[in-house]
Coordinates of C-alpha atoms and ligand atoms in Angstrom, one line a residue:
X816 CA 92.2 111.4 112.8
X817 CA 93.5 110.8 116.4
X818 CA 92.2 108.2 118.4
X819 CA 93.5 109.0 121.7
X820 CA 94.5 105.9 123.4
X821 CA 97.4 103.7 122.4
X822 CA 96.6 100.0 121.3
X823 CA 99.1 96.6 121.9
X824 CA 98.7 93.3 120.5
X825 CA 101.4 90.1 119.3
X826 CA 101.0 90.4 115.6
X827 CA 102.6 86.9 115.4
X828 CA 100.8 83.5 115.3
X829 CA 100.3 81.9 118.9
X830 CA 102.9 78.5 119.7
X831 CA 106.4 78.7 119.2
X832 CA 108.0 80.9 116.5
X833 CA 112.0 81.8 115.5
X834 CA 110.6 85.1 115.6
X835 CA 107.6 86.7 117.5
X836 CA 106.4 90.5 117.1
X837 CA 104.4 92.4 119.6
X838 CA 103.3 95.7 117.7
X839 CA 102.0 99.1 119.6
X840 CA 99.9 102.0 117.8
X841 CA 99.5 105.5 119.1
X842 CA 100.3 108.5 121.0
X843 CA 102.0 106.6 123.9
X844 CA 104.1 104.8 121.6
X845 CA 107.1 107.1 121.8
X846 CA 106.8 106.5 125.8
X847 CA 106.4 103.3 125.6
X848 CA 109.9 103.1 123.5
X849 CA 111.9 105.4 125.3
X850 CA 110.7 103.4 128.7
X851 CA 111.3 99.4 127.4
X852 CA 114.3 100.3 125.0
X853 CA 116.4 103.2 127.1
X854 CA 116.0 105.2 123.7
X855 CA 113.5 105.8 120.4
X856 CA 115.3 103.7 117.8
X857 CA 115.9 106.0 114.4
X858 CA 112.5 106.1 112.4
X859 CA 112.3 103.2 109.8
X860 CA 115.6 101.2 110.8
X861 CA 116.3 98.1 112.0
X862 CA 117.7 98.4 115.5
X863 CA 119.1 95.9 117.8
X864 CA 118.0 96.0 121.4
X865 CA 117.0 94.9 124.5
X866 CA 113.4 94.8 125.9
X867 CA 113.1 95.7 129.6
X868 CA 110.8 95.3 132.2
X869 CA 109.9 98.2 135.1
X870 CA 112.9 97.2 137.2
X871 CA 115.3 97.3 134.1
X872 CA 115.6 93.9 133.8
X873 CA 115.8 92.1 130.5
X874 CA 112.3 90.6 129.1
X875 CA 114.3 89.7 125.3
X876 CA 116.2 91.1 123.1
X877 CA 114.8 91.8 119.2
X878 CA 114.7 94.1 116.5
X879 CA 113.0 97.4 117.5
X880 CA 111.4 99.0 114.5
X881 CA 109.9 102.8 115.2
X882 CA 107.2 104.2 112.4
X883 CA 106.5 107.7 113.4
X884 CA 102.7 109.2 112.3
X885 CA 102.1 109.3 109.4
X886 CA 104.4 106.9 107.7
X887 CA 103.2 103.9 109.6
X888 CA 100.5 101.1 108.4
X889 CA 98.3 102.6 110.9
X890 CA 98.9 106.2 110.2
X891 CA 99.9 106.8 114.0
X892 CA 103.0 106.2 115.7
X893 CA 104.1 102.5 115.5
X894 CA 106.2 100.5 117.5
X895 CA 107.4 96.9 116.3
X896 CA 109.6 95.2 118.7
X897 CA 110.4 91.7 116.8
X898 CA 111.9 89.3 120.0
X899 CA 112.0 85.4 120.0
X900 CA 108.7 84.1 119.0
X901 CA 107.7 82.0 122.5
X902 CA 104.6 82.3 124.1
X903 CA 106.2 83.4 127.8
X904 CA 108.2 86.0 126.6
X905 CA 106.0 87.4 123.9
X906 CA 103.6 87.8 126.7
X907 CA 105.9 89.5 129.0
X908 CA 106.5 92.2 126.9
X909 CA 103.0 92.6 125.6
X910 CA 102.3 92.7 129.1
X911 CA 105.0 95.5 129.7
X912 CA 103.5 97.3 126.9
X913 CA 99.8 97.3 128.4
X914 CA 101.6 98.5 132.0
X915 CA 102.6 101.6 130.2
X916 CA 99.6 102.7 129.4
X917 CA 98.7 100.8 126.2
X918 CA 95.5 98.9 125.8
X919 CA 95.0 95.2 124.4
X920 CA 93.7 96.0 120.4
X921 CA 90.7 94.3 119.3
X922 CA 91.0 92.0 116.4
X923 CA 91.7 93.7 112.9
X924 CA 91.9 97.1 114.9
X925 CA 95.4 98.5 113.4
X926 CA 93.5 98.0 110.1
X927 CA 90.6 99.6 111.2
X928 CA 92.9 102.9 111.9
X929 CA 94.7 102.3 108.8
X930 CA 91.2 102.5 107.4
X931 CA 90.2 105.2 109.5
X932 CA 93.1 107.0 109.1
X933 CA 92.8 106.9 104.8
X934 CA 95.4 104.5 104.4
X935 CA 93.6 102.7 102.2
X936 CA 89.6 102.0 101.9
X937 CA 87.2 99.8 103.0
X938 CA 87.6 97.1 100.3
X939 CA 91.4 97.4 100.3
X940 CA 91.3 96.9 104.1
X941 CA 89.2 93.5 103.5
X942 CA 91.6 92.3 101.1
X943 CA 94.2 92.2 103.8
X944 CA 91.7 89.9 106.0
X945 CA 90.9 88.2 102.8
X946 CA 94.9 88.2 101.8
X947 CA 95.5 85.8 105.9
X948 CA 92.8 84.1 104.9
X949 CA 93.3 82.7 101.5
X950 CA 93.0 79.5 100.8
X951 CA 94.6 78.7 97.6
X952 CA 97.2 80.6 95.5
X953 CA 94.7 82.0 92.9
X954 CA 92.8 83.2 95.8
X955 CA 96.0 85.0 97.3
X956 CA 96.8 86.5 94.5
X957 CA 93.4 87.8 94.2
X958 CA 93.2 89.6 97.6
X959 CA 96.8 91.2 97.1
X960 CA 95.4 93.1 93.8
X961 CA 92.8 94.1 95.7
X962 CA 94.6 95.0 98.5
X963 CA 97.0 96.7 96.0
X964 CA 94.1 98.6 94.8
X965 CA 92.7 96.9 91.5
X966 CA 89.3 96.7 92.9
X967 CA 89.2 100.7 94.7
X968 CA 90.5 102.4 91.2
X969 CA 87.9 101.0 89.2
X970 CA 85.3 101.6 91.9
X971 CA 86.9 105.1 92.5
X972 CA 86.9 106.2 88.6
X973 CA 83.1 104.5 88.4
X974 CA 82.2 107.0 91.7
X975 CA 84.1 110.2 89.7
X976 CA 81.5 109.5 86.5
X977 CA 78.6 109.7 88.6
X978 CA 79.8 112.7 90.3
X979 CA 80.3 114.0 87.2
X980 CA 76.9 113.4 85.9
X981 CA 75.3 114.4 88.7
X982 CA 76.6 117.9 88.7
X983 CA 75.8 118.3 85.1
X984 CA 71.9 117.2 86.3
X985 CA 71.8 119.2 89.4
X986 CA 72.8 122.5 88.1
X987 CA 70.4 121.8 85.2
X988 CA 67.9 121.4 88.6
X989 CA 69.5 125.0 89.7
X990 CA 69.9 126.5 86.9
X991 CA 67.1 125.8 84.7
X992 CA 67.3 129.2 82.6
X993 CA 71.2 127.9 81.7
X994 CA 69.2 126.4 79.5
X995 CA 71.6 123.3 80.1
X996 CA 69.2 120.5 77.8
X997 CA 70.6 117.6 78.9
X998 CA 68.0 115.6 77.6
X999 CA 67.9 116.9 74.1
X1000 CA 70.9 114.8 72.4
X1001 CA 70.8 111.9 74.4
X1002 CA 74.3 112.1 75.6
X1003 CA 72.8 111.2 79.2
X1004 CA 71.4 108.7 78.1
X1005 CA 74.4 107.2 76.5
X1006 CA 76.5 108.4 79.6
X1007 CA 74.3 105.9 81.6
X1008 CA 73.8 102.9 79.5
X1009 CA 78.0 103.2 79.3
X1010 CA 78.0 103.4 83.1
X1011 CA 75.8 100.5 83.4
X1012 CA 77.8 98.7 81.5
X1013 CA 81.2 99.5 83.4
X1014 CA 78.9 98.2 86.5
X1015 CA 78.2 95.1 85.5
X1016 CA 81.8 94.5 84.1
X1017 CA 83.0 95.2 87.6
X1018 CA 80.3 92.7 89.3
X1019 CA 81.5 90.4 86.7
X1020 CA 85.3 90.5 87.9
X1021 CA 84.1 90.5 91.4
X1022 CA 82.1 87.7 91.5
X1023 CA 85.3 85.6 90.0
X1024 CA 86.6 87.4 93.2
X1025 CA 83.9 86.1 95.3
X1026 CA 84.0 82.9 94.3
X1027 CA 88.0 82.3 94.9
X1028 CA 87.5 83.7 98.3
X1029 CA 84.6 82.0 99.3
X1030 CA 84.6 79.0 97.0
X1031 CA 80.8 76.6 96.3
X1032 CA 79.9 73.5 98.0
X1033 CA 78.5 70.7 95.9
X1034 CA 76.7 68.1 97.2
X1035 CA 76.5 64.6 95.6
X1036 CA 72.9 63.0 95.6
X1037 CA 71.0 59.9 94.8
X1038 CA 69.5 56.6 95.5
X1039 CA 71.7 53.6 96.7
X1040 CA 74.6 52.2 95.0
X1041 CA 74.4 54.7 91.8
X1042 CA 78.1 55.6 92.9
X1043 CA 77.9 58.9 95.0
X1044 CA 81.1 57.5 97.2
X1045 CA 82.7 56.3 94.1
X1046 CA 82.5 59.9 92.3
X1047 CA 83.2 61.8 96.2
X1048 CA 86.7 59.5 96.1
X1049 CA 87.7 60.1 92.4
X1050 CA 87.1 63.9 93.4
X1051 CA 89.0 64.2 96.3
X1052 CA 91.8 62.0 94.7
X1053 CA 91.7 59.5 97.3
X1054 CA 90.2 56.7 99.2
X1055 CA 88.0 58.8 101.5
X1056 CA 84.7 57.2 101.4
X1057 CA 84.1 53.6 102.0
X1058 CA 82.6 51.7 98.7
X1059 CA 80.7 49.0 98.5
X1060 CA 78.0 47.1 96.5
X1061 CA 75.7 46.8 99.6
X1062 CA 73.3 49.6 99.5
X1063 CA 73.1 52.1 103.0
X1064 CA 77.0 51.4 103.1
X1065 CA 77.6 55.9 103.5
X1066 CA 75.0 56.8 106.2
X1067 CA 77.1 59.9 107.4
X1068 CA 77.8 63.2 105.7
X1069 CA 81.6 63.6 104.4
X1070 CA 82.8 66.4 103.3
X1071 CA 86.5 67.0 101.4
X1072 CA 87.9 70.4 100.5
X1073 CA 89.3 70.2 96.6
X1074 CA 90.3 73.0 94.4
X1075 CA 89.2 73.1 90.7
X1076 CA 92.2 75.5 89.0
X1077 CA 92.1 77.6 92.2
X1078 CA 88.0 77.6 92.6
X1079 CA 87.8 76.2 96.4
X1080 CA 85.3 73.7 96.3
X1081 CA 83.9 71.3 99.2
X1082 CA 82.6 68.4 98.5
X1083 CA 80.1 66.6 100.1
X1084 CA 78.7 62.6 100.2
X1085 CA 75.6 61.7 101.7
X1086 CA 73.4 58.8 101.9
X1087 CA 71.5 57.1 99.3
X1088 CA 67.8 58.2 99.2
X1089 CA 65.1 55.7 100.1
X1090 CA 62.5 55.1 102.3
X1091 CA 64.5 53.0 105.1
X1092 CA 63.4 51.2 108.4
X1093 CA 67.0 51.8 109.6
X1094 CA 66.8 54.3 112.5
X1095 CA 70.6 55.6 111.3
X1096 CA 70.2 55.2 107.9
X1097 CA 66.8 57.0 108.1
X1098 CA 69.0 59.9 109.9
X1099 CA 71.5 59.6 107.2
X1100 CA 68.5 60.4 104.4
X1101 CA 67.5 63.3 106.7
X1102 CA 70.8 65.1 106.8
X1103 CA 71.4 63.9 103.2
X1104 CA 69.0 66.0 102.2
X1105 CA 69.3 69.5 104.7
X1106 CA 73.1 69.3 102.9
X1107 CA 71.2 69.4 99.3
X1108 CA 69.0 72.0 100.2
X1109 CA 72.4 74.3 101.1
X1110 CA 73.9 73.3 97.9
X1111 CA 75.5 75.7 95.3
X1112 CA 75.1 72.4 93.3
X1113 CA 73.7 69.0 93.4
X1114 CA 75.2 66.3 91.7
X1115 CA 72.2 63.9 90.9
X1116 CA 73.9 60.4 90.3
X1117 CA 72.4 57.7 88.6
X1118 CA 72.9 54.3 87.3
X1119 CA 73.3 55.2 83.7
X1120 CA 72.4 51.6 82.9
X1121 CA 68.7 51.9 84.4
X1122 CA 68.7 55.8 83.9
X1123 CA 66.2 58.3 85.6
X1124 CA 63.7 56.2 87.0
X1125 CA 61.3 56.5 89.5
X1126 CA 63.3 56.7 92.4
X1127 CA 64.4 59.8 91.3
X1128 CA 61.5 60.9 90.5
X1129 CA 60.7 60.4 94.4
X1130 CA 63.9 62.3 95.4
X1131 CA 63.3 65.6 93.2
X1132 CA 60.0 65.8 94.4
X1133 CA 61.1 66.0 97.6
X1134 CA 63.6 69.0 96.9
X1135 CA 62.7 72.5 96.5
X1136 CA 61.4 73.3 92.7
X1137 CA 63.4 76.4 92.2
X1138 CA 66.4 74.2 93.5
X1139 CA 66.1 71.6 90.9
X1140 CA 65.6 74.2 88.4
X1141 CA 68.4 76.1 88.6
X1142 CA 71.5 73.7 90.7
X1143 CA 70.8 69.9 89.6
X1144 CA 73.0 68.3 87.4
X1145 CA 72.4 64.6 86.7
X1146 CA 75.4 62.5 86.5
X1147 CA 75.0 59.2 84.7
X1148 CA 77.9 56.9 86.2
X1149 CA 78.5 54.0 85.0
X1150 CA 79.0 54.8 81.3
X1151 CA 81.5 51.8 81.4
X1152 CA 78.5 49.2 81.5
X1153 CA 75.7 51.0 80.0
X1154 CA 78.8 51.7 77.0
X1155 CA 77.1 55.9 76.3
X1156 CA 80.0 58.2 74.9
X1157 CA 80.6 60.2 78.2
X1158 CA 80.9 63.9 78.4
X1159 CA 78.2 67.1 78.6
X1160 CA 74.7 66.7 77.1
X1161 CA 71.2 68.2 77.5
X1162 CA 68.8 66.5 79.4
X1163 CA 65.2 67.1 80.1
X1164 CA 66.2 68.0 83.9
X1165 CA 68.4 70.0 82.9
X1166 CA 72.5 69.3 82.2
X1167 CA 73.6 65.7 82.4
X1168 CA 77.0 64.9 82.4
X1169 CA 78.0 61.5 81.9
X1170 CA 81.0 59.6 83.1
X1171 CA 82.2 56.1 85.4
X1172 CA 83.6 57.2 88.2
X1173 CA 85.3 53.3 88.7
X1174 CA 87.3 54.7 85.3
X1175 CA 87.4 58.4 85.6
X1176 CA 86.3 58.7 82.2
X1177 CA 84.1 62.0 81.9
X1178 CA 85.5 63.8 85.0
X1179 CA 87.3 66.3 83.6
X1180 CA 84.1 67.6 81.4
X1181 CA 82.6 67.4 84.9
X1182 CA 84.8 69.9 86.6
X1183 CA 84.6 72.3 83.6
X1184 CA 81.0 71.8 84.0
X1185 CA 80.7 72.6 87.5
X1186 CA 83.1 75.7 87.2
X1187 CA 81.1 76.6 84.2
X1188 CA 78.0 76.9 85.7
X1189 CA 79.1 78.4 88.9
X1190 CA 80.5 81.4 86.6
X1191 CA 83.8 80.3 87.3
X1192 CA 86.4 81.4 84.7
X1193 CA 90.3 80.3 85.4
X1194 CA 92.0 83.3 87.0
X1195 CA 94.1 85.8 85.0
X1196 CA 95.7 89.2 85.3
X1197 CA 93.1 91.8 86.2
X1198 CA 91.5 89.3 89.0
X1199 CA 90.9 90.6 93.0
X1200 CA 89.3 89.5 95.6
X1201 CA 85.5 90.8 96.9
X1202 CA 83.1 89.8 98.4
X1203 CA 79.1 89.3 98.6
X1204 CA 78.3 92.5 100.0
X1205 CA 79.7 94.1 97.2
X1206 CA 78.4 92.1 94.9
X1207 CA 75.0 93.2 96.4
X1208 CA 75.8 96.7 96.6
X1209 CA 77.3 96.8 92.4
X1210 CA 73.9 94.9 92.1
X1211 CA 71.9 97.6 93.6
X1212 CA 73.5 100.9 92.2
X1213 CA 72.9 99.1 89.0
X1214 CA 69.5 99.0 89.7
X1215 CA 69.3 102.5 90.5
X1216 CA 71.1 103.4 87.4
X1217 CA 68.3 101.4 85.5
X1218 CA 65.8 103.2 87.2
X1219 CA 67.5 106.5 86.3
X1220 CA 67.7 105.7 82.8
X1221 CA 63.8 104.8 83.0
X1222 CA 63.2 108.5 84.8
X1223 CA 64.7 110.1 81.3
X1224 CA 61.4 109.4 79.4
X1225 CA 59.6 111.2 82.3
X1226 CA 61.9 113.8 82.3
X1227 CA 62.0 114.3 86.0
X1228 CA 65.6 115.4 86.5
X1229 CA 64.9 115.3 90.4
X1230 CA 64.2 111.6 90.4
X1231 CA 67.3 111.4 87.7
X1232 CA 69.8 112.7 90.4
X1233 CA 68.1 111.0 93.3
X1234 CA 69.1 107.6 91.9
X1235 CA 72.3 108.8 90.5
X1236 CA 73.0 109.8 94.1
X1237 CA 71.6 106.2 95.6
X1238 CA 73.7 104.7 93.0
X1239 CA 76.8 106.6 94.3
X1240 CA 76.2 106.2 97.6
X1241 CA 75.8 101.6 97.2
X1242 CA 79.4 102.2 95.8
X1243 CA 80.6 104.2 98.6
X1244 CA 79.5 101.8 100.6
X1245 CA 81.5 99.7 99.5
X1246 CA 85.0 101.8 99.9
X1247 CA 83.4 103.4 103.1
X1248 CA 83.8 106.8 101.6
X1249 CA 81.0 108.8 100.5
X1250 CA 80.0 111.9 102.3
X1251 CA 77.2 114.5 100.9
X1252 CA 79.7 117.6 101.8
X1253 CA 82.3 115.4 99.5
X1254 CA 79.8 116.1 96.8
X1255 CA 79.4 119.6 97.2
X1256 CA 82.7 120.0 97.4
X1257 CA 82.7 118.3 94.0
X1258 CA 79.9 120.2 92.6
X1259 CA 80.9 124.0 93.3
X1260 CA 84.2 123.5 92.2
X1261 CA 83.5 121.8 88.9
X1262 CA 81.0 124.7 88.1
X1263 CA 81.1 128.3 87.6
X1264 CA 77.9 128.9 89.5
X1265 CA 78.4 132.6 89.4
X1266 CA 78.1 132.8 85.9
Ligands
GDP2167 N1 81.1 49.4 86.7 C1 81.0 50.5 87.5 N2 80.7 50.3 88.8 C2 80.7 51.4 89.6 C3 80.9 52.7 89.1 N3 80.8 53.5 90.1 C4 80.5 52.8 91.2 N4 80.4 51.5 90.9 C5 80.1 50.3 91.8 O1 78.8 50.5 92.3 C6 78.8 50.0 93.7 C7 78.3 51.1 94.6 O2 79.2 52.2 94.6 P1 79.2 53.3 95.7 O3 80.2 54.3 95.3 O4 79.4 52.7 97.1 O5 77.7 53.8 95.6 P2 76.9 54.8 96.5 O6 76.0 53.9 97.3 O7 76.0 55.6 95.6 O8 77.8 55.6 97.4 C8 80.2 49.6 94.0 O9 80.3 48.2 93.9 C9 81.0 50.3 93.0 O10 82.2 49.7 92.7 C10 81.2 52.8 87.7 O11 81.4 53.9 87.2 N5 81.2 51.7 86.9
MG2168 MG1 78.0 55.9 99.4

């Protein structure tokens, strides 16, 4: 594909740098070269040089790096000149750049060719966002497999099988008197439940991918003096919040960013819950409990030594029922006093975990906990990075799978290949690939229509 105008950017971080690289994409990329360098630098080595401004003055001298199309992480013709990494004289010749006939990039746009170009597809191309981005080394390694490809093969081999199956269904639509029964033995039927299952396999592994890229909040909850600051500090391994026996001591929100084996996870202490005359602490309640209604998970903490009483009561009727349902845990703190064995039990709210956070006792069965119910498995080989949308979009062709398999006992091989070819086209949304000609393509070259 040829996008006609050139585009010019620093790829380096703004401030001061030992190195600093300005980086130019497209057809005037050779110009611009010959014109700041005197000469195109051999293709893919390392050339030392100086940069030049109109009057032939010298702007820096670097490393010029020339990528002619196609061999170039755009596609295009690429131009790296790698100078000294200050602001003044990265500028200068980014600005030299732009006078000869370059245009500033937008943000992520040398991807976007990349992308456009086929480098690599959609997911691969938000792996490299997701690769800058990471923020923690379970979550790098993630996005680099997927960036690698890890996530695209398996979504590429799902994408061949429905092909596959669809052309065996549409030319049983064609062709009826082929007398191609697909229906007969089943094998469709098996063909789809297997697929279903290599979809929901996938969702699996990319929700692990999800979750290291975007990590869970949890929010810790309760009625004065229970502990909430006590638990926040012994989870973000230091003395963050201030604790203290008087109750309304936390009236802000805090928040601290910890990592549970490479699970990001922010933390967050609010308030205790009461009814309060205290025009602050009163604002503290209401933002204590807008952060629990945003919660992955609430930590409920109580005073294991007075137990669920009816303050709590008060505070979970206040909170959204499906909330409570399916994100409360109740921790009882304090298990030093009340003298209960701490660790994981089953509570009529739901899990209760029990621990003293003035000990630490029971807060290691609390962070399996929480990455337990988040889905949260410690990475390993096979992990990469994703992200929600495709989660929704594995979540949707699986539904259209499910629907297919219901259309078997109808029979209706048009509605069969109508939601094999929805199913096929949530997945292509997620590598940006699917065309209809791509699948006729597909389907006259796998078949003999002729015949
Ligand atoms: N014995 C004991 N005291 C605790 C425990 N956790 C908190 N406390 C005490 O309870 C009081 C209130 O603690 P704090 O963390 O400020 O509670 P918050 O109001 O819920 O944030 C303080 O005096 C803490 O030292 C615990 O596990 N065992
Ligand atoms: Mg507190």
């Amino acid at each position: 594909m040829n996008h006609g105008d050139t585009i010019a950017a620093i790829a380096t971080a703004t401030g001061r740098g030992a190195v600093g690289i300005v980086r130019v994409s497209g057809p005037q990329s050779a110009f611009i070269a010959n014109q700041m360098l005197g000469c195109l630098p051999t293709p893919r080595h390392a050339t030392l040089l100086t940069f030049r401004d109109a009057a032939g003055t010298p702007l820096d001298e670097g490393l010029a790096l020339w990528f002619p199309a196609p061999h170039s992480y755009t596609g295009e013709d690429v131009l790296e000149l790698q100078g000294h990494g200050g602001a003044i004289v990265l500028q200068q010749v980014l600005e030299r750049a732009l006078a000869l006939g370059a245009r500033l990039a937008r943000p992520g746009e040398f991807s976007e060719r990349a992308f456009l170009n086929g480098r690599f597809d959609l997911a691969a191309a938000e792996a490299v966002a997701d690769l800058i981005d990471a923020s923690s080394t379970a979550a790098a390694r993630a996005a680099l497999r997927s960036l690698q490809g890890e996530f695209s093969s398996q979504l590429a081999s799902l994408v061949a099988s429905l092909t596959e199956l669809r052309v065996y269904v549409e030319a049983a639509i064609d062709f009826p008197d082929e007398e191609l029964d697909l229906l007969a033995d089943g094998a469709i039927a098996e063909r789809l439940s297997r697929l279903q299952l290599r979809i929901t396999v996938l969702g699996n592994t990319a929700r692990q991918g999800v979750l290291l890229r975007d990590g869970v909040s949890v929010v810790i909850a309760g009625r004065p003096n229970v502990g909430k600051s006590s638990l926040f500090n012994r989870l973000a391994e230091r003395d963050v919040a201030i604790v203290t026996d008087i109750a309304g001591t936390t009236r802000d929100v805090l928040r601290q960013s910890i990592q549970l084996d490479g699970l990001p996870v922010t933390v967050v202490d609010t308030a205790g819950l009461r009814r309060t005359e205290d025009t602050v602490e009163r604002e503290g309640v209401r933002r204590a409990y807008a952060e629990v209604a945003q919660a992955d998970r609430i930590l409920l903490v109580v005073d294991d030594t007075c137990g669920v009483g009816a303050e709590e009561q008060d505070i979970l009727a206040e909170l959204p029922e499906a909330l409570v349902r399916t994100s409360l845990t109740v921790v009882r703190n304090k298990a030093d006093l009340s003298g209960r064995p701490v660790g994981l039990a089953d509570g009529p709210l739901g899990p209760e975990v029990t621990i003293s956070a003035v000990s630490g006792a029971g807060l290691t069965a609390l962070s399996a906990h929480l990455k337990a119910v988040v889905g949260f498995s410690t990475p390993e080989a096979g992990e990469f990075s994703a992200r929600r949308r495709h989660l929704v979009a594995l979540q949707q062709a699986t539904t259209h799978i499910d629907t297919a398999i219901d259309t078997l006992a109808t029979r209706a091989l048009e509605l069969l290949a109508e939601e094999l070819r929805l199913a096929q086209e949530r997945i292509g949304e997620i590598t940006g690939a699917v065309t209809s000609d791509d699948l006729l393509g597909q389907i006259f070259s796998g078949f003999c229509i002729g015949k």
